[in-house]
Structure formats: C-alpha cells, structure tokens
Coordinates of C-alpha atoms (C1' of nucleotides) in Angstrom, one line a residue:
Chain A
X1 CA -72.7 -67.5 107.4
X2 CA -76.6 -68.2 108.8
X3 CA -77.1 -66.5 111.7
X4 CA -77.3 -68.6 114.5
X5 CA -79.1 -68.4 118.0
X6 CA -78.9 -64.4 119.3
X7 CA -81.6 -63.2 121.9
X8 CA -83.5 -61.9 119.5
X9 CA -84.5 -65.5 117.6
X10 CA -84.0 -68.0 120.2
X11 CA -86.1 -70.9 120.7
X12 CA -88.6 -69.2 122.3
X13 CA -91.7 -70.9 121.6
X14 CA -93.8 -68.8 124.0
X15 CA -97.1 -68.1 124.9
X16 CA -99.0 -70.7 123.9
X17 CA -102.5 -70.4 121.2
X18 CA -104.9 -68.3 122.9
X19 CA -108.4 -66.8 120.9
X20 CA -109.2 -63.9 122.2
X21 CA -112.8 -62.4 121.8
X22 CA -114.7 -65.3 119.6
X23 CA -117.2 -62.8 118.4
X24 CA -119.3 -65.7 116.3
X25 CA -120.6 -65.0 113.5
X26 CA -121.2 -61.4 111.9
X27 CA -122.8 -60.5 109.0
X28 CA -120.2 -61.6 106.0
X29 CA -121.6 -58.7 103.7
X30 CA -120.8 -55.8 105.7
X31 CA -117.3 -57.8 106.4
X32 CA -114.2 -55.3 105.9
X33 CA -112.9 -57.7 103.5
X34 CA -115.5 -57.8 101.9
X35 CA -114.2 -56.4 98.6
X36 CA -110.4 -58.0 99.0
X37 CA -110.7 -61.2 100.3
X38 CA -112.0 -64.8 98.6
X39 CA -115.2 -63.5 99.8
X40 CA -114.9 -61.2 96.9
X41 CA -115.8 -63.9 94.4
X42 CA -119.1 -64.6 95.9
X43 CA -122.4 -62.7 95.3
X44 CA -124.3 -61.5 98.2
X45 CA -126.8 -64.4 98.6
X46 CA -123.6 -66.7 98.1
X47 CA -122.0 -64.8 100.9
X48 CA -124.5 -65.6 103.6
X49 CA -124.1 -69.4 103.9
X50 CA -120.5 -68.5 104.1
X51 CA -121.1 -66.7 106.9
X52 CA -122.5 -69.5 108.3
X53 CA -119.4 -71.5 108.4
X54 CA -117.3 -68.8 109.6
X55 CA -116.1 -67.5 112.4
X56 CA -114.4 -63.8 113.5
X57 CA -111.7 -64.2 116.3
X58 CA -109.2 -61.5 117.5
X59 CA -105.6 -62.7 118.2
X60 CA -103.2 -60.5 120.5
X61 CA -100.0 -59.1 119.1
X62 CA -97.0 -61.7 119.6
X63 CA -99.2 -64.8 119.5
X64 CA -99.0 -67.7 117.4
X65 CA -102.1 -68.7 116.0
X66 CA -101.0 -71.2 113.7
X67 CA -98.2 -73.8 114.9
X68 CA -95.8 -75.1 113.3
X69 CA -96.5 -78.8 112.0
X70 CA -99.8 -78.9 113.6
X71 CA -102.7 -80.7 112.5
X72 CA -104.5 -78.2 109.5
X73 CA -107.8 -78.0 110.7
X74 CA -108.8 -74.4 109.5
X75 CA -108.5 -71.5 107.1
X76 CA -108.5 -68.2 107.8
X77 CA -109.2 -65.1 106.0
X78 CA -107.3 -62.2 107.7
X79 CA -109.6 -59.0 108.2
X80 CA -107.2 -57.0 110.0
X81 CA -103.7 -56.5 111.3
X82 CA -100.6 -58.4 110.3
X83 CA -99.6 -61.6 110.2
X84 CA -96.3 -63.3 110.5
X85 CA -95.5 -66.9 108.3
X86 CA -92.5 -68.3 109.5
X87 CA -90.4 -71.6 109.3
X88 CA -88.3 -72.9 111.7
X89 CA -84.7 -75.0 112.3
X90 CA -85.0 -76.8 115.5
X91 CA -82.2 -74.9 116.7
X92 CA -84.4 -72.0 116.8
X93 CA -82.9 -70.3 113.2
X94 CA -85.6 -68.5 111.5
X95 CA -87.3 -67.8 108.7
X96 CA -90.2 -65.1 108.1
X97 CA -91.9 -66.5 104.6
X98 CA -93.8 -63.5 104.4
X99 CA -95.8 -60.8 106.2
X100 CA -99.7 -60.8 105.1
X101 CA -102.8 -58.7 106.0
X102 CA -106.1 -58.2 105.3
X103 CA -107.7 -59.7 102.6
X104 CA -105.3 -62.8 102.5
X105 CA -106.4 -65.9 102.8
X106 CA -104.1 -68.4 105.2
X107 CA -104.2 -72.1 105.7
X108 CA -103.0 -74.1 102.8
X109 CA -101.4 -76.7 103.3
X110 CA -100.5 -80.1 101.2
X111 CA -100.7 -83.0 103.9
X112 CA -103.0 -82.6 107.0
X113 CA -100.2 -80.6 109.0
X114 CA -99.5 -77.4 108.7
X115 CA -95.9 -76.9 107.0
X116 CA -95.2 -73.1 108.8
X117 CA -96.1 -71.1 111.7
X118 CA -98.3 -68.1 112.2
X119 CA -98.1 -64.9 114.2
X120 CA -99.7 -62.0 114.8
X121 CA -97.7 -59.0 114.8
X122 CA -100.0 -56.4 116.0
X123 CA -103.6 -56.8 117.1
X124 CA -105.1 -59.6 114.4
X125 CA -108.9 -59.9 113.4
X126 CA -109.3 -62.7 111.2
X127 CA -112.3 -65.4 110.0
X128 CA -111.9 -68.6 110.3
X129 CA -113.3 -71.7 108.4
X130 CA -113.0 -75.5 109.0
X131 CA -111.2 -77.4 106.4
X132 CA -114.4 -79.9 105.6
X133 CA -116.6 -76.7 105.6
X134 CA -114.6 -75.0 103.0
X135 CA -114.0 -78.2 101.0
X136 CA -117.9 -78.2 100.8
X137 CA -118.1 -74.6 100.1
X138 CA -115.3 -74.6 97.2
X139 CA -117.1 -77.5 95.8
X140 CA -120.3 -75.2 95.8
X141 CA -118.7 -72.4 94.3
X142 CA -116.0 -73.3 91.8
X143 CA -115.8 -69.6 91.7
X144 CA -114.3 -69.2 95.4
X145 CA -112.2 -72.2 93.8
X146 CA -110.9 -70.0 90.9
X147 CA -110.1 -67.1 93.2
X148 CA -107.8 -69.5 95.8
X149 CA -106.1 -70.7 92.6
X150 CA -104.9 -66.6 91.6
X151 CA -104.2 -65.8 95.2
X152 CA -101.9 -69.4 95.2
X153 CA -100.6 -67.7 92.1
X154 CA -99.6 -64.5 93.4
X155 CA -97.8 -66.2 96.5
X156 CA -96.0 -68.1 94.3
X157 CA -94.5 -64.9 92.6
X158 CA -93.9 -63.5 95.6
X159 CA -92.0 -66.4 96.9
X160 CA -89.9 -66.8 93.9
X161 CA -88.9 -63.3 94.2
X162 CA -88.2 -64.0 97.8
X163 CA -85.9 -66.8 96.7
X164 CA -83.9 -64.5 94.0
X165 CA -83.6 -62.0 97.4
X166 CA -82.6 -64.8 99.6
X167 CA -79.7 -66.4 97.1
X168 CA -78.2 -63.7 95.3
X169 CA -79.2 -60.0 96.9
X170 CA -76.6 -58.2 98.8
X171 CA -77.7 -57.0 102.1
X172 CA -78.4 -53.1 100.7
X173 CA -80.5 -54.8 98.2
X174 CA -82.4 -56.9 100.5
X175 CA -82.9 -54.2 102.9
X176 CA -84.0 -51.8 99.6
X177 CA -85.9 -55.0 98.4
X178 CA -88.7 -54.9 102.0
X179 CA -88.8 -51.2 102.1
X180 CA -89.8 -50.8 98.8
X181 CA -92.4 -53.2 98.8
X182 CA -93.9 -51.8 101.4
X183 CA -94.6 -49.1 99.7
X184 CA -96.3 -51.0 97.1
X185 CA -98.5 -52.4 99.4
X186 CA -99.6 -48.8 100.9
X187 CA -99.3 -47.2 97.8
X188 CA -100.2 -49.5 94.5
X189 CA -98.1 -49.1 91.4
X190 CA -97.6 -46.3 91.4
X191 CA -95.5 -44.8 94.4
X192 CA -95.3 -41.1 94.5
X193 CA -91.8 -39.3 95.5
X194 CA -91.2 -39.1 98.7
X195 CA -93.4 -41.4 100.0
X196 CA -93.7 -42.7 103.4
X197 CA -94.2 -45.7 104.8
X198 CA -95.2 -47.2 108.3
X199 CA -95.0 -51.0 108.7
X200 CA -95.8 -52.7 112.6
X201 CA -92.8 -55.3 112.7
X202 CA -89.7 -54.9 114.5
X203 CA -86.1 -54.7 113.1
X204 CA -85.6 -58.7 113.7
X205 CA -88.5 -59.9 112.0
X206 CA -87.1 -57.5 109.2
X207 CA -83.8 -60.0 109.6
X208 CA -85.5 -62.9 109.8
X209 CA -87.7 -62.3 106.4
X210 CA -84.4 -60.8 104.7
X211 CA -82.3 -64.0 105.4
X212 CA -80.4 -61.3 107.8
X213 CA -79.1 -60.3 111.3
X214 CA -80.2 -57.6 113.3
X215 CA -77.2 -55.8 113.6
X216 CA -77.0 -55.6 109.9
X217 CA -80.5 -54.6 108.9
X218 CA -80.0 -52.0 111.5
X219 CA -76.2 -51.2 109.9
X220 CA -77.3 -50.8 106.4
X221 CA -80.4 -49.0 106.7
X222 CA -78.0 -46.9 108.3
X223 CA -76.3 -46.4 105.2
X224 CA -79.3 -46.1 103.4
X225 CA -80.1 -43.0 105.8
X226 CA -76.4 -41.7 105.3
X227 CA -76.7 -41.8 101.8
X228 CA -79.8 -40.2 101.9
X229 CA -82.1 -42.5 100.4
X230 CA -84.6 -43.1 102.9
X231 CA -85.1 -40.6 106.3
X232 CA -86.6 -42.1 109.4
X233 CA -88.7 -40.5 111.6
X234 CA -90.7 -41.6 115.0
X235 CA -92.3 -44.8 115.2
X236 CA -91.5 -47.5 112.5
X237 CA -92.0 -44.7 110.1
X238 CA -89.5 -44.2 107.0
X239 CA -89.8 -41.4 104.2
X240 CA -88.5 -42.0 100.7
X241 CA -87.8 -39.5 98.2
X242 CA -86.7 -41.4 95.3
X243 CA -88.8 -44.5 95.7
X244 CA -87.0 -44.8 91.7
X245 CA -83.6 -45.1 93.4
X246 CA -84.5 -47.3 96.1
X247 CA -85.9 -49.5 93.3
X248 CA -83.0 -49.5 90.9
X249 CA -80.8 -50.7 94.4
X250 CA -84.2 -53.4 94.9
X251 CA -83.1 -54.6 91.5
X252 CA -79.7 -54.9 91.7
X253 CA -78.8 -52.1 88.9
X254 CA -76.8 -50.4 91.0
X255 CA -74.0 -50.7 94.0
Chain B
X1 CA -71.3 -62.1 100.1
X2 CA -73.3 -63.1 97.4
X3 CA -72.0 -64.9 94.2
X4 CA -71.8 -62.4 91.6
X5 CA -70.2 -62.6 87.9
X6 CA -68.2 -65.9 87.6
X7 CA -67.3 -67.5 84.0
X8 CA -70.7 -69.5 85.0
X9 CA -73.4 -67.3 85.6
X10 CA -72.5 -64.4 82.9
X11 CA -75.3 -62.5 81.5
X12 CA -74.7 -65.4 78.6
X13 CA -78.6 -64.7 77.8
X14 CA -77.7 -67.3 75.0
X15 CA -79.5 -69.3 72.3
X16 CA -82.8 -67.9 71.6
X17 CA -86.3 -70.1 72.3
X18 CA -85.9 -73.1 69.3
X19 CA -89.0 -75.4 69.2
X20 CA -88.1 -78.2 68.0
X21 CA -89.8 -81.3 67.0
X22 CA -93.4 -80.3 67.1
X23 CA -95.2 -83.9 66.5
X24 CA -98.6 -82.3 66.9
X25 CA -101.5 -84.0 68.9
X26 CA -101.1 -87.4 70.1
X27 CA -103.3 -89.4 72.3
X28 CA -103.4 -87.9 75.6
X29 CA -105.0 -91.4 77.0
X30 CA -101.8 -92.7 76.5
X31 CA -99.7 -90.5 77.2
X32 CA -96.7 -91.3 79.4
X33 CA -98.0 -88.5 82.4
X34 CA -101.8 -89.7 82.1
X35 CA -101.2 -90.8 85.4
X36 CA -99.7 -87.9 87.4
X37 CA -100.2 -84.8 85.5
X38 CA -102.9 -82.5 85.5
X39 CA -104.6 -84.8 83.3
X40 CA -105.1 -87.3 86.1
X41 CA -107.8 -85.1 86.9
X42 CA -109.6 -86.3 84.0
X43 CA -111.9 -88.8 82.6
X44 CA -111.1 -90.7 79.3
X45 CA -113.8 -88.9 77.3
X46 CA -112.8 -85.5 78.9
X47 CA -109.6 -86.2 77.8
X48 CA -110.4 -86.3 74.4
X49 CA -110.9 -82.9 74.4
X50 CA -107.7 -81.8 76.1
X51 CA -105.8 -83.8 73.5
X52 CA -107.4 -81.0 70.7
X53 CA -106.2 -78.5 73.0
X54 CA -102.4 -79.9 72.9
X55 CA -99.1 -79.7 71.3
X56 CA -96.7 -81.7 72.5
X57 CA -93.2 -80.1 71.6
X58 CA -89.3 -81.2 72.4
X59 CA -87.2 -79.3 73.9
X60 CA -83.1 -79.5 73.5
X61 CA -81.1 -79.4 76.2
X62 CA -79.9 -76.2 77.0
X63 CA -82.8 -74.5 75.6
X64 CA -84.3 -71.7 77.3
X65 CA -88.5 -72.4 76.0
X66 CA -89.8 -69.6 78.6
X67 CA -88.0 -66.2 78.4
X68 CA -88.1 -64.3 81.6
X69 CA -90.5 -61.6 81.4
X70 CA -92.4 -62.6 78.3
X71 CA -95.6 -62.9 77.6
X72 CA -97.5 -65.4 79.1
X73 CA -98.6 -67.3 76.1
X74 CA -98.6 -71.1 77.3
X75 CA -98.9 -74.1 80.1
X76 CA -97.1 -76.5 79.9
X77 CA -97.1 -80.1 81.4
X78 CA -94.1 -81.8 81.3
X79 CA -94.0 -85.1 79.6
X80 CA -90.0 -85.7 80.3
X81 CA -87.0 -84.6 80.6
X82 CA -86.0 -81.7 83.4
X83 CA -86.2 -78.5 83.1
X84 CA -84.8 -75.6 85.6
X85 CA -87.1 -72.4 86.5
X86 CA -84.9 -69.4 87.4
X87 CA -85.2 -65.8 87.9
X88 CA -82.2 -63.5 87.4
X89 CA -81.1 -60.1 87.8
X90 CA -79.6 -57.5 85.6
X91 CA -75.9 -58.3 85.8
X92 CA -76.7 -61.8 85.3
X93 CA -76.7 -62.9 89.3
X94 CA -79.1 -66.2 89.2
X95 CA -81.2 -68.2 91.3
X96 CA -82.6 -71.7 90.4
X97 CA -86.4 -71.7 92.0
X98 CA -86.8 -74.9 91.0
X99 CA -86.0 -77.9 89.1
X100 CA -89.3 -79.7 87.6
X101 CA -89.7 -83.0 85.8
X102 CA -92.4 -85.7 84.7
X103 CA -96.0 -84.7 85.4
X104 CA -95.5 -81.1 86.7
X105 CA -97.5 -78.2 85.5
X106 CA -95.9 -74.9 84.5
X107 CA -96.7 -71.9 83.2
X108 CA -98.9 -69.6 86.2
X109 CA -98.3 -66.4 85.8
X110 CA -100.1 -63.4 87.4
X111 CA -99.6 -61.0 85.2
X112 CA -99.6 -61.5 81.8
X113 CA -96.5 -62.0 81.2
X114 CA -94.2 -64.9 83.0
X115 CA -92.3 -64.1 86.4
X116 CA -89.4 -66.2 85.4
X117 CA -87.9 -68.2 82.7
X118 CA -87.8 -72.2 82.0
X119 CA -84.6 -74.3 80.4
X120 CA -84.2 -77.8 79.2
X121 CA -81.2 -79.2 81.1
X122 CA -81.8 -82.9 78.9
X123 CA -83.8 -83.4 76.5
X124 CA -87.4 -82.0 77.5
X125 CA -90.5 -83.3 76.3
X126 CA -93.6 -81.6 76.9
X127 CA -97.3 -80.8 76.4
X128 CA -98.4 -77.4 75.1
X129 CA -101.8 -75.2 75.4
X130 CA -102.5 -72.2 74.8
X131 CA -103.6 -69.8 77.8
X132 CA -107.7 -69.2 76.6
X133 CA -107.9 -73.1 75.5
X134 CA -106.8 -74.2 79.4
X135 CA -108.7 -71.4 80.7
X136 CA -111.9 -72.9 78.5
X137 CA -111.1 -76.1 79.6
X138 CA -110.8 -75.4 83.4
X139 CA -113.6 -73.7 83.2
X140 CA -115.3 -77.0 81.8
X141 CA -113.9 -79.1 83.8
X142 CA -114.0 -77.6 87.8
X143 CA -111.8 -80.9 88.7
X144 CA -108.8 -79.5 86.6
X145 CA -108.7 -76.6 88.5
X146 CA -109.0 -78.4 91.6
X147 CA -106.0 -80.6 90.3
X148 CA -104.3 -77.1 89.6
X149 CA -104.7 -75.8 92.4
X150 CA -103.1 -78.7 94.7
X151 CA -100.1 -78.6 92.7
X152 CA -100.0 -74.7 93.0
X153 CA -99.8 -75.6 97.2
X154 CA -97.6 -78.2 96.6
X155 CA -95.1 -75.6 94.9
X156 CA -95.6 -73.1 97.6
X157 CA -94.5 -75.8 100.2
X158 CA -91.8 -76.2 98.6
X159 CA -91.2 -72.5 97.9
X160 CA -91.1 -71.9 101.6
X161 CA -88.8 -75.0 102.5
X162 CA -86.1 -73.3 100.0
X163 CA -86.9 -69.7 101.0
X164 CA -85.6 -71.2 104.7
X165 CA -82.6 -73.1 103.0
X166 CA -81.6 -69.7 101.3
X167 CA -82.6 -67.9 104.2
X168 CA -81.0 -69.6 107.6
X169 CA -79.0 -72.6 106.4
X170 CA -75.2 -73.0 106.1
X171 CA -73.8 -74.7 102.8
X172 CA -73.3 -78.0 104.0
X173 CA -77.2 -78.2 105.4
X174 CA -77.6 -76.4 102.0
X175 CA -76.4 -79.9 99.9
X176 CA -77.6 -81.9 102.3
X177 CA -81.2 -80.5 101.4
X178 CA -81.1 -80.9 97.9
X179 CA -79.4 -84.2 98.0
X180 CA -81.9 -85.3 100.4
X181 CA -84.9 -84.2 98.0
X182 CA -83.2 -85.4 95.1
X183 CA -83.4 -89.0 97.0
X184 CA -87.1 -88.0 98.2
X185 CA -87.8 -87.6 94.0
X186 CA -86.4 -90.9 93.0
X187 CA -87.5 -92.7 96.1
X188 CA -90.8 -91.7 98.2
X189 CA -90.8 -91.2 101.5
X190 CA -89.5 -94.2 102.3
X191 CA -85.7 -94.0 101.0
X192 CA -83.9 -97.5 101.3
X193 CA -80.3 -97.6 103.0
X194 CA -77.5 -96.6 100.6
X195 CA -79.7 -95.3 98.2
X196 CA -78.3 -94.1 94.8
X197 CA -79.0 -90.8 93.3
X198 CA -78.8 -89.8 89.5
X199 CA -79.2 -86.4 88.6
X200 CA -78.7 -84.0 85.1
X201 CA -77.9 -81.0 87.1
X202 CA -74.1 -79.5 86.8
X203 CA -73.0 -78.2 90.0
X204 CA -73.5 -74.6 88.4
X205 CA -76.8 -75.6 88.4
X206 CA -76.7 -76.6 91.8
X207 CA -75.1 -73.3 93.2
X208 CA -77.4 -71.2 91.3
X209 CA -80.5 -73.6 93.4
X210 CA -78.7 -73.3 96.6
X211 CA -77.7 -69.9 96.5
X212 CA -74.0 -70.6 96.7
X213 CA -70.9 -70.9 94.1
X214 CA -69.7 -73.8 92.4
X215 CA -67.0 -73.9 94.6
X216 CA -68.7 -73.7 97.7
X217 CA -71.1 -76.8 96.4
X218 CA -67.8 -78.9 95.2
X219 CA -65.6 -78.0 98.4
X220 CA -68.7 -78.8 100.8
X221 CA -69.4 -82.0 98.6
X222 CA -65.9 -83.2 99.0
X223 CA -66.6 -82.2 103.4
X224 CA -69.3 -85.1 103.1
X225 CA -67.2 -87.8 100.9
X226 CA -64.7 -87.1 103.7
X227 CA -67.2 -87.9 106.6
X228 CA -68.4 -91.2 104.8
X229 CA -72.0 -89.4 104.1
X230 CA -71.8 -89.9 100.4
X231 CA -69.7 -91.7 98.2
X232 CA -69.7 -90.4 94.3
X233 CA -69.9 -92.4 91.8
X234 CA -69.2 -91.5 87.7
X235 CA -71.5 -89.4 86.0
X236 CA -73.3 -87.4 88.5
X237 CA -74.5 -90.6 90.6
X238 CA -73.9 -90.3 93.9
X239 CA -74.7 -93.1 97.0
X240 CA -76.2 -92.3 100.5
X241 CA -74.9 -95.1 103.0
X242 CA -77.4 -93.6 105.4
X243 CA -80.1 -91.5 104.2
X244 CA -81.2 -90.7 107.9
X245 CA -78.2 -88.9 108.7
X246 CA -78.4 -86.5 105.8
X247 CA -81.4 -86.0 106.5
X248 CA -80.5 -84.7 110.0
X249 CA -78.1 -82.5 108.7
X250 CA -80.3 -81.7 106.1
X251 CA -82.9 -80.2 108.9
X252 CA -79.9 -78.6 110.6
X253 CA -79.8 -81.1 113.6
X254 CA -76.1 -81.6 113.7
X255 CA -72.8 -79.9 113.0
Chain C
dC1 C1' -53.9 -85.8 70.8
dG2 C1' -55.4 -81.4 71.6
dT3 C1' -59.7 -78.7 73.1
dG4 C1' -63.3 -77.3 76.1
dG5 C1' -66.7 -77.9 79.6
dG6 C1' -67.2 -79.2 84.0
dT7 C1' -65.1 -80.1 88.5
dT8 C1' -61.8 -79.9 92.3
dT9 C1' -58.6 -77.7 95.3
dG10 C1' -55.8 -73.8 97.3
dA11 C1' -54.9 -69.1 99.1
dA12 C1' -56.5 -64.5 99.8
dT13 C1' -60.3 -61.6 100.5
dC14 C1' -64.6 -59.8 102.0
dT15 C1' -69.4 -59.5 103.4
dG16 C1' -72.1 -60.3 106.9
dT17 C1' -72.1 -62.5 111.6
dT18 C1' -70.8 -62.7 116.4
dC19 C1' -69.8 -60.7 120.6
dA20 C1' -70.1 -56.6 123.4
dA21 C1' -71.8 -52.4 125.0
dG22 C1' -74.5 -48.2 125.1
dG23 C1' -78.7 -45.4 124.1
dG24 C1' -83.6 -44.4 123.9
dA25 C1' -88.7 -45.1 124.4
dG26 C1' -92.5 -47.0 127.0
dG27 C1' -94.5 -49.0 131.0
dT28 C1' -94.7 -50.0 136.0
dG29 C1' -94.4 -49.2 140.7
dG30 C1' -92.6 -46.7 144.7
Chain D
dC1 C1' -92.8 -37.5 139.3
dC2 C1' -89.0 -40.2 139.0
dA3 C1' -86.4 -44.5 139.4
dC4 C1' -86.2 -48.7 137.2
dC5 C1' -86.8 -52.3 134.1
dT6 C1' -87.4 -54.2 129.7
dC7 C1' -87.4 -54.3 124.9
dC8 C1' -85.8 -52.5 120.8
dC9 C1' -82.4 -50.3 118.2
dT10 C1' -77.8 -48.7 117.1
dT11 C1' -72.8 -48.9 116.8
dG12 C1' -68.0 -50.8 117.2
dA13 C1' -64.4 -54.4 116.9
dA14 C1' -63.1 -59.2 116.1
dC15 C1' -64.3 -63.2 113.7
dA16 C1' -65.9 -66.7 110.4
dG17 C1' -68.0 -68.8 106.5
dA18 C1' -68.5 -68.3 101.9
dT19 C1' -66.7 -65.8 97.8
dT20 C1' -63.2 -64.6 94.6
dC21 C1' -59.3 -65.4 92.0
dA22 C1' -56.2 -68.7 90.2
dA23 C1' -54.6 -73.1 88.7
dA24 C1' -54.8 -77.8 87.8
dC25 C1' -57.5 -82.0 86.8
dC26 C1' -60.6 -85.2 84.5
dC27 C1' -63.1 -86.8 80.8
dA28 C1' -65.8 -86.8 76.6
dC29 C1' -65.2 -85.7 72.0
dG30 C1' -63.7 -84.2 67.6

DNA sequence: CGTGGGTTTGAATCTGTTCAAGGGAGGTGG
DNA sequence: CCACCTCCCTTGAACAGATTCAAACCCACG
C-alpha cells in the first residue's frame, strides 16, 4: 500500500551541502522578516546584538541544507523561498513533513542530531544562528523564548492535522486538503472566489507530503479539473472558484 | 482505501465531559509527577505557588475531558493514567495523534479553542490550571516555559516520526512502530531481550493510531506471532524475544 | 448461563500502487 | 534554428495491500 522505490523518490541522496553566497551579516532591522519571524518579538535595540550572531546565506534550489540525523548545530530563520522538511526510510520511501517559508524558524531538535532533512525547493535566503548563540540569546530575551514556544505551537497543529490527512483522508481529500491550504497561506482567512494559487514544488513532493504516489496526485487532480473544481493554467498555477467546495472535500463532508 | 464507518469508529460522540472527583489542591512537592512534569522545572518555594494555581481532577475511563473544538479553557499535566488525543472528521473517520501518560503536558492550543479532543482510556488522574493562571505563572517563572517549550519539541519529533508511519509505511512496519515505542516507554533506550509490554489500548485504539482497521492491526499481529517476533500473552501483554529485530522492521529495514 | 465488548479469521472488494508508455516544456549544443 | 536530451507531468492497464463485510470466538460480568 506505501509506495515504494519509483524514479521519482529513490535514494538519491545527491549533491552534497553547499552555502552559496555567505553574505555576513546585514542589518537585522531592515531584514525582510523582520515583521514575521522570531525577530518580531525583539525591539530594535534588542535586534542588533542579534544580528550579531547571525548570519544570511543563500542555498540553491534542490539542495539539502539540513541532513538528516546530523549533528544540530544551528538554527535558521528562513527569509526567502521554500523549504522542504522531510523524513526518510532507508530504503529511500519518503516523507515531506511540511513545506515552510519566510518567517519560519527551523532547527529544533530534542537530542543533538537533527531528526529530519531540509531542502530548498527554489532559491532559499535564510539566517542562521549557532545553537550556543541562541541558547544565550533566548536566555536574554525570554521574549524570543515565548515566541519559539507559539510557533512550536502552531507546528504542532499543523502536524496533527497532517496526521488526520495521512490516516484517514481519501486521496481527493488529501489532494483538496494541500491545495486549499495553499491558498490560506497566499491569501489569509479569508480566500476570495476564484482564487488562484502558485506554489514552486513539483507534483512528487506533492506525493510525498500527501502520503501519495505521483501517478495519483497527478490522476485525481485530474478529476478535480474534470469536475471543475480547480482549472490549471501555465506554470504550477491553479485557479479555484469555489475555494468553499474545495474545503468541504478538504474536510471530508462530501464524496 | 481509508477506514471509514465500522461498528468502532461511529460518530458515537458519546458520554459528555464528567469531572469527577475533584479533591482540590494538594501538595504539588509531593506530588507523584514532581519529578518529570513541567513542575520539574521548579523550585520547592516556586512550587508553592503552582499548587494555588491547581486542581487536580480524575478522570473515568472512557471519558472524553477535552471536546474537540472547544474552548481552550485549561492545561493539564497528567498525574496518571493514559489518555488518547485524537482529531476526527465529520462522518466520524478518526485518528489517534497520540497516546500520553505520567508527566506530560497537555492543553496548547493556538487558537483559542483546542485543535483536538483528549479521553481517559483508564482511569486518568490529572492536574488542572486555568489558561491566565499558567500564563501568569510562566510569565513568572521563564524556566517553565523553557520546560514547556522542550516538551512542545519533543511532541513535534514525535509528530513527524508518525506523520512518516502514516505517510510511507506498510501495516506490519506500522505495529512494529508502535510496539517498539510502547517498549521504548516502559523501558529506555536500552530495551532488555524478551522484554514484556503492557498496554490499556484496545486494538480500536490502535488502528485509529496507526491509521489502519482493527482487522488489519489483529491479522498483521497474528503475521508476527507466526514469525516468532512476539508472543501474546493475556490481557493486552505481549513479549518481544528480540527487540532488535522489531526494531528493524520497525524502521522498514526488512520485509 | 446468557450477553456484550473486544478480538480473530475468512472471502470479496476496492482504492491506490506499480509498471509502462507517451507528451510537453525548457535547456544545450550542433 | 532545430535536433536532442532531460525532467516533469499525464494517462492506461494490471496488480496488490488494506478495507469491507460477515461470522465465529473468547472472556469478563451480571
């Protein structure tokens, strides 16, 4: 029933961790993230012996910047692109845990290891932090503290949601599930009809968030299409008129 | 192929939240989790003023004490017993995220209102507080939150292990898993040779955490008594000749 | 001793996977 | 500019693992 190895997720493991244009140290106040990220609990005077301890790299699309199970070193706050968290079965089976982007802080981890993988998708601009630095900087600011703890938070919705999609949604709800909250993430609450939506990764790392092949993400958005609930145009690009409709099929309220 | 309405995971939506019990404070310095709940983050005298802040309540089995979707009222820390988080959808489809026992912290919730719902499957014993009286307290104590704030990675570990269980791995890695981390609960990391487990959990309750069918988990149980990997003892004890070899399976490194 | 919840097993069915093949977009080099 | 290659996406047909439906079993309990 899992899907095993296929071209698409096979034990790779490729290009190895390369950081690309180590720009050092900009100014943290003018950051992009400014506003979004755990930089946003800080005041501005707070902010600049953060940006003392941080640093702004670029990461090409398709490589891994975080490996799997090794030593957790760093944090990272991502400032642009997205961002791929997988697990993986030694037999090269799958598993996206989520796609983040800017704003989102990266890098916890519970022993000294890292327990997933990360990958850039498209082109990645992120800020990086060593793990003593932020310890001493959390312990500075309990603030910065209290902000890690909501974002934790959040995840942990978002994976329990993940886990009712994984165990018990049918493969049109799945499919319904990612589209439609990517248009929460463009769009906030409230999604306007016919909305459209853009998103940078490719159909298998659709599967391999949705628990999925391929072939069938490809099949059923398909019958989405057919059915007229989403229309596709050029370029990872979907339109959705009834973003309702593809919510009550998210949900499960209807076949 | 996902489960959908069997007799055991009907929209039964049953017996309504009972609170039974309530003993008031007690002594939080001697409390049975003083060691390993969020209280461990505490001094003596600092506990003191938790214990004002507490109700410790029991909880039949079978009781549902956090309705899905409510409002988010409470934390909890649980004092004993175990209790099973879940998350369902409309026609009654259910997934298990977790099962949590002695010491562990419940109750974040994002919004205001909880993300998923909590039952007693024995007898649950366990420490209330009110949302503003932790949030005054954390806000007191920065250690707390610190202590908070571990566990809240710990979870999402955990939530990302399962989310590649429900995601990539076949039924028979699938009871493998939780049998393994049943055995990882009881024992630490270091699990003896023919280690015994003894769990509360019916195999509904099973199903619903692995994101199969009672069937499937009975059948696939019965496909590792037949290969010698577990013999099964009365009442929901079951031995592990050799934990090492679940464990492979477990992490999908044989057939 | 009958009842009911939980568990096991069997047979048929089905959803999603596997295997296979073709189409289209983008990039490179002749 | 076009041939060619590669990567991604789509579609079809056969297959398989898990589900569904059905029945029987076991055990605790009244």
């Amino acid at each position: 029933m899992p899907p095993s190895l296929t071209a698409e997720n096979m034990p790779v493991r490729p290009r190895r961790l390369v950081i690309a244009g180590m720009e050092g140290c900009t100014n943290c106040s003018v950051c992009e993230v400014r506003a979004n990220g755990i930089c946003s609990a800080l005041r501005d005077d707070e902010l600049e012996r953060l940006a003392r301890a941080a640093v702004r790299i670029t990461v090409p699309p398709g490589h891994i910047f975080i490996e799997e199970g090794s030593r957790a070193t760093d944090f990272f706050n991502i400032t642009g692109g997205t961002v791929k968290l997988f697990k993986s079965l030694p037999d090269g089976r799958r598993q996206i845990t989520g796609f983040v982007s800017i704003g989102h802080f990266l890098g916890l981890a519970v022993s000294d290891r890292y327990a997933f993988g990360a990958e850039a998708i498209d082109q990645v601009k992120l800020c990086r932090f060593s793990r003593p630095k932020l310890d001493s900087l959390t312990e500075e600011f309990p603030r910065m503290e209290r902000r890690l703890l909501s974002e934790a938070a959040n995840e942990l919705v978002a994976a329990q949601d993940q886990m009712l999609l994984l165990g018990r949604k049918t493969a049109r709800e799945r499919v319904s599930s990612f589209l439609y909250g990517q248009l929460e993430n463009h769009h906030g609450d409230v999604i306007p009809a016919d909305a459209r939506i853009s998103f940078p990764m490719t159909r298998a790392d659709i599967a391999d968030f949705l628990g999925l092949t391929v072939e069938t993400v490809s099949r059923t958005l398909s019958g989405l299409r057919r059915d007229g609930l989403v229309t596709m145009n050029a370029g990872h690009t979907i339109s959705v008129p009834s973003p309702a409709r593809l919510r009550a099929i998210a949900q499960g309220e209807e076949g």
